[in-house]
Short mmCIF file of C-alpha atoms and ligand atoms in Angstrom, two decimals:
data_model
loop_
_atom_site.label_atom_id
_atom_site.label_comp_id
_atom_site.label_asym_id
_atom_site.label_seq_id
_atom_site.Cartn_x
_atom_site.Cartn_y
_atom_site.Cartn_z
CA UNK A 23 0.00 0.00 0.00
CA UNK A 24 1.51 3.38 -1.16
CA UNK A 25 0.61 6.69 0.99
CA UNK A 26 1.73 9.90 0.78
CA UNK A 27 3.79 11.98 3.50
CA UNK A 28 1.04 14.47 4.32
CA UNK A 29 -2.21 14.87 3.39
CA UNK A 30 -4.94 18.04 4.02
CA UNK A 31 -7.72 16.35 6.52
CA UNK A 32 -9.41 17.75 8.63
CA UNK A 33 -8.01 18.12 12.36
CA UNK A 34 -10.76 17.66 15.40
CA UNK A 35 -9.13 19.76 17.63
CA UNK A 36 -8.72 22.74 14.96
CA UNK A 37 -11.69 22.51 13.25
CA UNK A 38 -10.36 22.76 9.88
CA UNK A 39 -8.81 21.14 7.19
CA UNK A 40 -4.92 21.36 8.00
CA UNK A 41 -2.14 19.56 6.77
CA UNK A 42 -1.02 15.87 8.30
CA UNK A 43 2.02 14.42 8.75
CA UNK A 44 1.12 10.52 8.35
CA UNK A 45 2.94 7.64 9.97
CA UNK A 46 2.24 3.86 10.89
CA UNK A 47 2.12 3.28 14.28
CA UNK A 48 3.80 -0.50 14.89
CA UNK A 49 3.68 -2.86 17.56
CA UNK A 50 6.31 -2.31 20.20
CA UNK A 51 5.32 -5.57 22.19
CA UNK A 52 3.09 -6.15 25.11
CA UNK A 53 6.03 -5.16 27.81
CA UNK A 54 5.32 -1.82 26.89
CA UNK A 55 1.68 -1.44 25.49
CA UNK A 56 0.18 -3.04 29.07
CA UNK A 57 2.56 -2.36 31.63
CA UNK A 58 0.96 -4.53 34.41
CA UNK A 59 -0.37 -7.58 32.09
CA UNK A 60 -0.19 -11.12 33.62
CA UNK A 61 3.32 -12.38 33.64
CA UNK A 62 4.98 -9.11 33.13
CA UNK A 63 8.01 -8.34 34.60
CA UNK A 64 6.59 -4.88 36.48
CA UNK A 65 4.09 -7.14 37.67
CA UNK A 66 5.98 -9.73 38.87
CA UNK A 67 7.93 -7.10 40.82
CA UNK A 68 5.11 -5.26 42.59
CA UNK A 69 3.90 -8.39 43.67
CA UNK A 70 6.76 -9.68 45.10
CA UNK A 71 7.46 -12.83 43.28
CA UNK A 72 10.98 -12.16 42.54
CA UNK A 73 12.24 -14.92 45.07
CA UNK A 74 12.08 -18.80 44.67
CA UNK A 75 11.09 -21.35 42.27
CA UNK A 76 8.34 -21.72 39.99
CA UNK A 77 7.64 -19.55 36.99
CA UNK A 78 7.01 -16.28 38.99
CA UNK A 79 3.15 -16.26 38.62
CA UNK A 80 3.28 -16.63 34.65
CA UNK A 81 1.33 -19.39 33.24
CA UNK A 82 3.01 -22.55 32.49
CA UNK A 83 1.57 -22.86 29.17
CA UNK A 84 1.60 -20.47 25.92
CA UNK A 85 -1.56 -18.41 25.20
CA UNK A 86 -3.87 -21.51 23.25
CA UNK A 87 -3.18 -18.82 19.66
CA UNK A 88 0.16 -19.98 19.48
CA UNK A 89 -0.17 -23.74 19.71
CA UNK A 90 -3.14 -24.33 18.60
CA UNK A 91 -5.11 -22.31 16.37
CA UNK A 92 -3.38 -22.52 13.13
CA UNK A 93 -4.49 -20.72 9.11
CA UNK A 94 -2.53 -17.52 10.68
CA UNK A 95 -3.36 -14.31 9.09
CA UNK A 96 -1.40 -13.18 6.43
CA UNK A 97 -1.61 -9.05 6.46
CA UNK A 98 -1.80 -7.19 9.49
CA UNK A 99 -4.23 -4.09 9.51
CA UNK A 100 -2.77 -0.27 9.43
CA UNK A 101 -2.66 1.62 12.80
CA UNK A 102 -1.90 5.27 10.67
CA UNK A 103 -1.39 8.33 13.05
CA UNK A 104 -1.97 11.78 11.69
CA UNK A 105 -0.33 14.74 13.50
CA UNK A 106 -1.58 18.39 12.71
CA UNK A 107 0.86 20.73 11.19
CA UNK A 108 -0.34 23.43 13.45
CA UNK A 109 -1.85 22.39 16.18
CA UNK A 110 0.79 18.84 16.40
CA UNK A 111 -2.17 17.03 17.71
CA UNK A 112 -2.49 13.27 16.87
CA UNK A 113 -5.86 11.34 15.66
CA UNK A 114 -6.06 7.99 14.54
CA UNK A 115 -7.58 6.56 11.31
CA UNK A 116 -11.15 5.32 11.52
CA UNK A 117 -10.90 2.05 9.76
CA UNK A 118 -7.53 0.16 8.79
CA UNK A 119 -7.37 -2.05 6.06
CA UNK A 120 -5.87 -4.94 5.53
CA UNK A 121 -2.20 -4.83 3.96
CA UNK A 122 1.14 -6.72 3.70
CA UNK A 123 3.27 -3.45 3.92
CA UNK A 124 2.97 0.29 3.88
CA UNK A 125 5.39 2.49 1.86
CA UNK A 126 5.25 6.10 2.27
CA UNK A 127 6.25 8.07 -0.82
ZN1 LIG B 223 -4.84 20.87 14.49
#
């Protein structure tokens, strides 16, 4: 999928059409998108469970998606982030849509 760099849309927090600065927000891994998930090493700290045996509260099997459930998905959906030129306030995209790769041009 081929974007451009900016694009005129219209900003919520202006209430005008402004230009955008357009960029494809990727996954930085569950350590940092939920802090205090099950098994995570904050987690595991506040509660204490640094000390002993055992798997420090984590569960002793994979999440069932990784094992089990096979006919994984091929494309992953866009998570696009457009920042106002004047105001630099970021809004995300309504809908994403399914693609491989997204090239900015
Ligand atoms: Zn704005």
């Amino acid at each position: 999928m081929k974007l451009p760099k900016t694009t005129k849309r219209l900003c919520p927090y202006c209430k005008k059409h402004t230009t955008h600065t357009i960029k494809n927000q990727t996954f930085k891994g569950l350590n940092k998108t939920h802090t205090m998930s099950r098994g995570s090493k904050p987690r595991v700290k506040a509660r204490g469970l640094r000390r002993g045996t055992g798997n420090l509260g984590r569960f002793s099997k994979k999440a069932m998606g990784s094992w089990k459930r096979y006919g994984k998905k091929q494309t992953k959906k866009t998570d696009l982030r457009y920042t106002c030129k004047e105001c630099g306030k970021t809004h995300m995209q309504k809908k994403g849509t399914r693609t491989k790769r997204v090239e900015f041009t």
